[in-house]
């Protein structure tokens, strides 16, 4: 029986696993980090807001370990130091969950190139670079019990609406990245899944609603914990199976 199967039999499905979760200061990343720690993993929860990360660490109830990491993922040298630390201390990464990113909306005739550059840096280059640097550690886990890379994308990665050209372009890019990467590393025991999300009850979404002049009713939206459950489901699949894409949207379409 694999190490993963043995741990599951003991009721702690991710005991001994190492997970890296970005965007863990709030929203989806926060819920995912807490869920994986609750399932027994050692979770490196990466975010930019130190105060929120501190509270995240206090909120975790185990039986895994949650390690808050304050980091700007667009800082190449800082990311390099983090990856070196992960390699030295753990030697492997079983699960990498990308849920960090930036969002700006504007029509093409009003959008700024500075906003385009910022979204490219946060939404494409940063996750690409982090994945690239963690591939050796992911392959170690892949050769053992299997590993996962999960990209939390958007419905804008499938189609683009007016005013979202820049953000949607980055989401389409990440979908292509995930598809290409999957073909390269499946043979190493590493699965790659993309989750395309509709409107989700996060601080970003609350800001979007305010900008649109609409009433924000988070109970009608996908909940961060729903996404965390989906991540846990993908991770829990047997090594013989891989889901490549999932689409998750609010059940009530009157949002």
mmCIF file of N, CA, C and O in Angstrom, residues 68 113 160:
data_model
loop_
_atom_site.group_PDB
_atom_site.id
_atom_site.type_symbol
_atom_site.label_atom_id
_atom_site.label_comp_id
_atom_site.label_asym_id
_atom_site.label_seq_id
_atom_site.Cartn_x
_atom_site.Cartn_y
_atom_site.Cartn_z
ATOM 1 N N UNK A 68 2.839 29.972 8.120
ATOM 2 C CA UNK A 68 2.623 31.196 7.348
ATOM 3 C C UNK A 68 3.947 31.737 6.797
ATOM 4 O O UNK A 68 4.956 31.780 7.518
ATOM 5 N N UNK A 113 -1.043 50.232 -19.682
ATOM 6 C CA UNK A 113 -0.048 49.180 -19.842
ATOM 7 C C UNK A 113 0.586 48.823 -18.508
ATOM 8 O O UNK A 113 1.023 47.684 -18.314
ATOM 9 N N UNK A 160 -13.955 35.757 -22.396
ATOM 10 C CA UNK A 160 -13.643 37.084 -21.865
ATOM 11 C C UNK A 160 -14.801 38.032 -22.104
ATOM 12 O O UNK A 160 -15.349 38.093 -23.202
#
